[in-house]
Coordinates of C-alpha atoms in Angstrom, one line a residue:
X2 CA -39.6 40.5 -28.6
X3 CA -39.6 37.2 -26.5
X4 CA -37.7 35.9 -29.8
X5 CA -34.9 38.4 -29.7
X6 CA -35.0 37.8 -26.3
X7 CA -33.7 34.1 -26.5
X8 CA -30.1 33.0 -26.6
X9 CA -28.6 30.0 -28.0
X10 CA -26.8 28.8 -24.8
X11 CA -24.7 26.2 -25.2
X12 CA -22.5 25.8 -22.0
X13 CA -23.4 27.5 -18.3
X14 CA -21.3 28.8 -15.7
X15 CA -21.5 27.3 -12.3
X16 CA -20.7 30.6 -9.9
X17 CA -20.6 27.8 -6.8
X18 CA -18.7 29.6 -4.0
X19 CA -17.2 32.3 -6.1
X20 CA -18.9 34.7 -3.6
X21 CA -16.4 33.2 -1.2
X22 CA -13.0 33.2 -3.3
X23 CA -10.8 33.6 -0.3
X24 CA -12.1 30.0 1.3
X25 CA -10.8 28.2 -2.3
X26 CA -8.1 26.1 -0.3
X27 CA -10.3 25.5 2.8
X28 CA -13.0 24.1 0.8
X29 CA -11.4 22.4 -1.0
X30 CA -10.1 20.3 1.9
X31 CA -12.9 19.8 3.8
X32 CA -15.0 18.4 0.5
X33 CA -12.5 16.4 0.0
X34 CA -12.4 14.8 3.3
X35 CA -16.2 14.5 3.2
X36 CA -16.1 12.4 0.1
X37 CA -13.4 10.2 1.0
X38 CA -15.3 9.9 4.6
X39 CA -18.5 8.7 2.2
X40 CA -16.3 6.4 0.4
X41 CA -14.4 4.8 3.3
X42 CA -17.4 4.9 5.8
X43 CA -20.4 3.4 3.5
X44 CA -17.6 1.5 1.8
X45 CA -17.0 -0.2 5.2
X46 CA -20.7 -0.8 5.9
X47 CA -21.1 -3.2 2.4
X48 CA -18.5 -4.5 3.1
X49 CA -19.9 -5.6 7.0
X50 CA -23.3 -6.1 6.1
X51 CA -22.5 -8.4 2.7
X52 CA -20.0 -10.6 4.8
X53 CA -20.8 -10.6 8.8
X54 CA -22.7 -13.7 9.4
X55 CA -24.7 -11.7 12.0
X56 CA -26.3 -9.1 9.6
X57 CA -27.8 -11.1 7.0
X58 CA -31.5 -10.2 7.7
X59 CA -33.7 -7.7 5.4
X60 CA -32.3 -4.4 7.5
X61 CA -28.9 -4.7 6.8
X62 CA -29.6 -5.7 3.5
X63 CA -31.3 -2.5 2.4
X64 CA -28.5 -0.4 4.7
X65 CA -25.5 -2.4 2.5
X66 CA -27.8 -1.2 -0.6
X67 CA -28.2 1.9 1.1
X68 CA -25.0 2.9 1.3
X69 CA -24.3 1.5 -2.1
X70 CA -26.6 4.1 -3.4
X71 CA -25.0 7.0 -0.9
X72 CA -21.6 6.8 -2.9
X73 CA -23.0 6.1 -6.7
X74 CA -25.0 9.6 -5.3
X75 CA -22.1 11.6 -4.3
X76 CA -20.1 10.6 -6.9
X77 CA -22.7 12.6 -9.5
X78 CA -21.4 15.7 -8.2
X79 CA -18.9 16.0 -5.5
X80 CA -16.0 15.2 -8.0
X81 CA -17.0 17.3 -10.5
X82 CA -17.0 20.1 -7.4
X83 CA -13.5 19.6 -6.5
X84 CA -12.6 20.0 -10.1
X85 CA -14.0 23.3 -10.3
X86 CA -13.1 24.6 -7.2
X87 CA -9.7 23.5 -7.5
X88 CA -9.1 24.5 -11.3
X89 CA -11.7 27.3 -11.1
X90 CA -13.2 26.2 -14.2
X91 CA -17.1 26.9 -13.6
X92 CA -18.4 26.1 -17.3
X93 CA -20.2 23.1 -17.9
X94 CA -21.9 21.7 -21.5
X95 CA -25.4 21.6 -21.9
X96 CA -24.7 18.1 -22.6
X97 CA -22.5 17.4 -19.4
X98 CA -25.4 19.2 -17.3
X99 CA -27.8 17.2 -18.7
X100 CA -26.3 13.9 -17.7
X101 CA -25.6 15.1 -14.1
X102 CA -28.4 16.5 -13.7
X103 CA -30.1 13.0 -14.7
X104 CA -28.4 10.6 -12.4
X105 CA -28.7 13.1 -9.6
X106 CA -32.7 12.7 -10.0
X107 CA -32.5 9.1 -10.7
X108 CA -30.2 8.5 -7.7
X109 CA -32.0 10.6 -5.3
X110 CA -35.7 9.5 -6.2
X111 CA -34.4 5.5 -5.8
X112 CA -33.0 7.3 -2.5
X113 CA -36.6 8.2 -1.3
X114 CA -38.3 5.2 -2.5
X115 CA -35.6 2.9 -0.2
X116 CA -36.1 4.9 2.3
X117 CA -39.8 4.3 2.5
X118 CA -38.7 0.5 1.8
X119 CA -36.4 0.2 5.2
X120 CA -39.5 2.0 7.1
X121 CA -41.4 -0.5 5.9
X122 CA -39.1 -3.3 6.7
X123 CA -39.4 -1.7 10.6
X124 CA -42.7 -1.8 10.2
X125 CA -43.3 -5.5 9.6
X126 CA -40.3 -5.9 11.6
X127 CA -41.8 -4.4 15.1
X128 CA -45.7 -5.1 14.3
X129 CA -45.5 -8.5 13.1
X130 CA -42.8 -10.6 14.6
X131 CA -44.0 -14.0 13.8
X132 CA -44.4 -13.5 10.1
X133 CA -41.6 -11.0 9.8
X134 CA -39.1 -13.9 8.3
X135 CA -42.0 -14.9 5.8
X136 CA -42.9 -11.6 4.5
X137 CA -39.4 -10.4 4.3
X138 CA -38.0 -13.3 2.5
X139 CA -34.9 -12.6 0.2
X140 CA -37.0 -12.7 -2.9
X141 CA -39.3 -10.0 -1.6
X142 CA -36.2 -7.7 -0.8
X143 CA -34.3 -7.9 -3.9
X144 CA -37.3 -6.8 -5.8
X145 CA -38.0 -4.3 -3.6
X146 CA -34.4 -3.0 -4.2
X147 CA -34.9 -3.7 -7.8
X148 CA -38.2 -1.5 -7.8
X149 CA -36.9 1.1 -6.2
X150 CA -34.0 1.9 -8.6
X151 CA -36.3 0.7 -11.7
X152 CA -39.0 3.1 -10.7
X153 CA -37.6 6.6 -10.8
X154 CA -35.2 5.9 -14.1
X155 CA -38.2 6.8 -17.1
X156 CA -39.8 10.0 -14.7
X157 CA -36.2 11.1 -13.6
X158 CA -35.2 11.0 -17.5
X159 CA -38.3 12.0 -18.4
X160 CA -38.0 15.9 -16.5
X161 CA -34.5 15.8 -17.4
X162 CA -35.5 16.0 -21.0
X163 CA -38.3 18.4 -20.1
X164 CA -36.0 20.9 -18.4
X165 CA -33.7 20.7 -21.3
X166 CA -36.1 20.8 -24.4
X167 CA -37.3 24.0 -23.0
X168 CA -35.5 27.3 -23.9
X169 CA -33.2 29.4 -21.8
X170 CA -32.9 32.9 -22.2
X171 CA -30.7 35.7 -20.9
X172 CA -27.6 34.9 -18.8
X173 CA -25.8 31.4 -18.7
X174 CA -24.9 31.9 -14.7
X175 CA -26.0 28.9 -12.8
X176 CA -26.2 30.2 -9.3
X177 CA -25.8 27.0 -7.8
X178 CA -22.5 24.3 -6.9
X179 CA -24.2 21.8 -9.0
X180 CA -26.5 20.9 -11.9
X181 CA -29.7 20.8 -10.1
X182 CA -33.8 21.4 -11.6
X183 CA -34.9 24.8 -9.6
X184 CA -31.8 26.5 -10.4
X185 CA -31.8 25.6 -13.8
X186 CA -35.5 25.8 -14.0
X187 CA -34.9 29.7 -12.9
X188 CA -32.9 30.1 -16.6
X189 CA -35.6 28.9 -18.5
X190 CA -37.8 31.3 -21.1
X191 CA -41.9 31.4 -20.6
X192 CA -44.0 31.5 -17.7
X193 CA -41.8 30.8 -14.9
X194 CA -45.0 28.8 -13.4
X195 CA -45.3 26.9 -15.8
X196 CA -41.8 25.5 -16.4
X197 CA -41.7 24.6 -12.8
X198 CA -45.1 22.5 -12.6
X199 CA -43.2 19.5 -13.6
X200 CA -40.3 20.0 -10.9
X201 CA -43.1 20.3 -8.3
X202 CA -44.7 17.5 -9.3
X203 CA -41.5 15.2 -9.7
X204 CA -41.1 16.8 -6.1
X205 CA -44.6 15.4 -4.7
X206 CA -44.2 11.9 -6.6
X207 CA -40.6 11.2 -5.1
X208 CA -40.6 13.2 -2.2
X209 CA -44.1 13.9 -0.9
X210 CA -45.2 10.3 -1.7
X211 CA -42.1 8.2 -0.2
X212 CA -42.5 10.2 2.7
X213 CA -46.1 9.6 3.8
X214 CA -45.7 6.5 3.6
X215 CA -42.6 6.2 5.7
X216 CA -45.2 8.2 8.2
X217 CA -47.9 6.1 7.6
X218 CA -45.2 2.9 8.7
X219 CA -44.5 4.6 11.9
X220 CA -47.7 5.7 12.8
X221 CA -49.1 2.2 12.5
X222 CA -45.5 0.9 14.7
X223 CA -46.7 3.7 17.1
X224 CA -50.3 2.5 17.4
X225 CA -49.3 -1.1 17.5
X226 CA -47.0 -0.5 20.7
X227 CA -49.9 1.7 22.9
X228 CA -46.9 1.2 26.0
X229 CA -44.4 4.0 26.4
X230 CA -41.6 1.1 27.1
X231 CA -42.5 -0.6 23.9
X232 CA -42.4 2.9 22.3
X233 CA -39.3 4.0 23.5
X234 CA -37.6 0.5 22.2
X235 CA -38.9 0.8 18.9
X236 CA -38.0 4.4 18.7
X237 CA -34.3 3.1 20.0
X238 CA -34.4 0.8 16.7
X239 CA -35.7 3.1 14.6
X240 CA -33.9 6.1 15.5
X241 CA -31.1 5.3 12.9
X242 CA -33.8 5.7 10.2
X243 CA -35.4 8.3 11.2
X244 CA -32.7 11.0 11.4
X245 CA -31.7 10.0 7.9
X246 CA -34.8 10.7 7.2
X247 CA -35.2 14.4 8.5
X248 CA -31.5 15.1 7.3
X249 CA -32.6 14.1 3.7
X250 CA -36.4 15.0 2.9
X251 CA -36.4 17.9 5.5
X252 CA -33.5 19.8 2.8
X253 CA -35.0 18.3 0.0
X254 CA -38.5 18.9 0.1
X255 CA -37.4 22.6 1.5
X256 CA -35.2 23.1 -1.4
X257 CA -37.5 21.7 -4.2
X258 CA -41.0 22.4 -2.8
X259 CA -40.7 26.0 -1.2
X260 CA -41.4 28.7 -3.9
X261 CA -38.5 30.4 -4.7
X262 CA -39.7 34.2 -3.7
X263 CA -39.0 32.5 0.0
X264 CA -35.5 31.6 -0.1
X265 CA -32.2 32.8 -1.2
X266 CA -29.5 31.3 -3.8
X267 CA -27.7 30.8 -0.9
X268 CA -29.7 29.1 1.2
X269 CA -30.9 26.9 -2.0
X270 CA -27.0 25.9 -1.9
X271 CA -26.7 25.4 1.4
X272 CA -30.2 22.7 1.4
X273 CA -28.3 21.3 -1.5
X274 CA -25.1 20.1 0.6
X275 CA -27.3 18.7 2.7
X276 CA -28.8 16.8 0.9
X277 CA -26.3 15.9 -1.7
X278 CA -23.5 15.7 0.8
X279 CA -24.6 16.1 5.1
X280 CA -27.0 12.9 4.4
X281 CA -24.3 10.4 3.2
X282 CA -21.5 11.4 5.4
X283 CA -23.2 11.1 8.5
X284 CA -25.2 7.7 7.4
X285 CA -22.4 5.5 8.7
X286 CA -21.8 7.4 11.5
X287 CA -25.4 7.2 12.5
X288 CA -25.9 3.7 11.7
X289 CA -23.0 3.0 13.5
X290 CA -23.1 4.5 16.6
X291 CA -26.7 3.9 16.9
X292 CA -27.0 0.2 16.3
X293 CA -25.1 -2.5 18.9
X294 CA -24.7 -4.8 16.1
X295 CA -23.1 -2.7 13.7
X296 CA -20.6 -1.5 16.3
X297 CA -19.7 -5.5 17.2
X298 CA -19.5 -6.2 13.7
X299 CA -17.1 -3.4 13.1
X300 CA -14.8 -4.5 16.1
X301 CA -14.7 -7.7 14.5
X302 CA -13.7 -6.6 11.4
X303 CA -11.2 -4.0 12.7
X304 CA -9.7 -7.1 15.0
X305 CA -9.8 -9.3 12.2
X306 CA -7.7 -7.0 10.2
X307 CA -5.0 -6.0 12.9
X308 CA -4.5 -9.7 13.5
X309 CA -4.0 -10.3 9.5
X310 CA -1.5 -7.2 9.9
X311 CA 0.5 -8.6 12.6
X312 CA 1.3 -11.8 11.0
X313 CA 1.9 -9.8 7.8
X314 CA 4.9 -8.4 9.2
X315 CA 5.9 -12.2 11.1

């Protein structure tokens, strides 16, 4: 029976927000504004941070990198989203799945890991001043970069070929705006436990792990500044961090960690956008209008280009 059962699937269907046909043109707009707000707004922060004589330290480094990795991440499936939902054309190869699916891990576990990499940076940052320039020296930073982009490639492409090599069964409907494990995971033949044990524990390595130690960091800042004025200035620099971190492994570890008796398809969606999509969009804006030096640097650069403007047109 189970091998009647199978069928030889070689394409799936993306339903996205065909429950929602009506909204075609208004979604369509605002996703498109969101992406080109990613593109513009982390675009502008590499752009700051790689040439502002002021924000050549570790931080900005990792947020240039940061925001480097924000657009490579959006690009994996926000483009291919406006594509369907303009064209409403919802198939997708096995193949072309396969690859999004891919980067999306690969992108989103170096996400974590950097993450845990800039709380740690705050860390030595706040804690230990004096030695902060030593232990944070540009060699130290770029291979912390590198590390955290080298790590999650073999696991990432390691469950992608997991989730594929195992058989799916019954309908090809993807109920999901995007090429992502649980919903795919949900298609798959066999014991449904089973199949997901290695999303879970991809889960705990990239999301669990990163995170605790981004706790751990703060703790120790927390325990290192015993005043509530020296806590309430290193919450002020840290702040930035720290809601990018709630926007991103809050959805995340929701979305990939809570069994899936206990939520929806459309709430799965919904923790998706946020974060595939909420988390990148509003990093510039947080960045920006939570840190003094970003904000100067941007004036200067927005100065800097109305004056090259004005004599343009002299």
């Amino acid at each position: 029976m189970a091998e009647e059962n199978l069928t030889d699937i070689k394409e799936f269907i993306l339903l996205g927000f065909s429950d929602v046909p009506n909204l075609r043109g208004l979604l369509f707009g605002i996703f498109v504004i969101i992406y080109v707000s990613i593109l513009a707004g982390n675009g502008l922060i590499i752009i700051i941070t790689k040439f502002n004589p002021a924000l050549q330290t570790p931080m900005y480094f990792f947020l240039g990198n940061f925001s480097f990795l924000e657009i490579c991440y959006t690009s994996v499936t926000l483009p291919r989203m406006l594509t369907d939902i303009w064209t409403q054309r919802k198939n997708i190869s096995l193949a072309t799945c396969a690859i999004q699916l891919g980067f999306f891990l690969i992108l989103g576990g170096t996400e974590c890991f950097l993450l845990a990499v800039m709380a740690y940076d705050r860390y030595v940052a706040i804690c230990k001043p004096l030695y902060y320039p030593l232990i944070m020296n540009y060699k130290l930073c770029v291979q912390l970069v590198i590390g955290s982009w080298i790590t999650a490639i073999p696991v990432q492409a390691g469950l992608t070929y997991q989730i594929f090599s195992l058989p799916f069964c019954g309908s090809n409907k993807l109920n999901h705006v995007f090429c992502d494990a649980p919903p795919l995971v949900k298609l798959t033949c066999g014991h449904n436990a089973f199949n997901e044990f290695p999303v879970y524990a991809n889960a705990a390595l990239f999301g669990m792990f990163p995170f605790l130690l981004i706790l751990v960091s703060y703790l120790k800042i927390i325990n290192k500044l015993p005043s509530a004025m020296g806590r309430q200035k290193a919450f002020s620099t840290c702040s930035s961090h720290l809601m990018v971190v709630a926007l991103f492994f809050g959805s995340g570890m929701i979305s990939y960690l809570l069994p899936k008796s206990k939520k929806s398809s459309r709430i799965d969606k919904i923790l998706s956008l946020i974060y595939s999509t909420v988390t990148p969009v509003f990093n510039p804006l947080i960045y920006s209008l939570r840190n003094k030096d970003v904000i100067l640097a941007l004036k200067k650069y927005i100065l800097n280009q109305d004056y090259r403007i004005f004599f343009f047109y002299i």
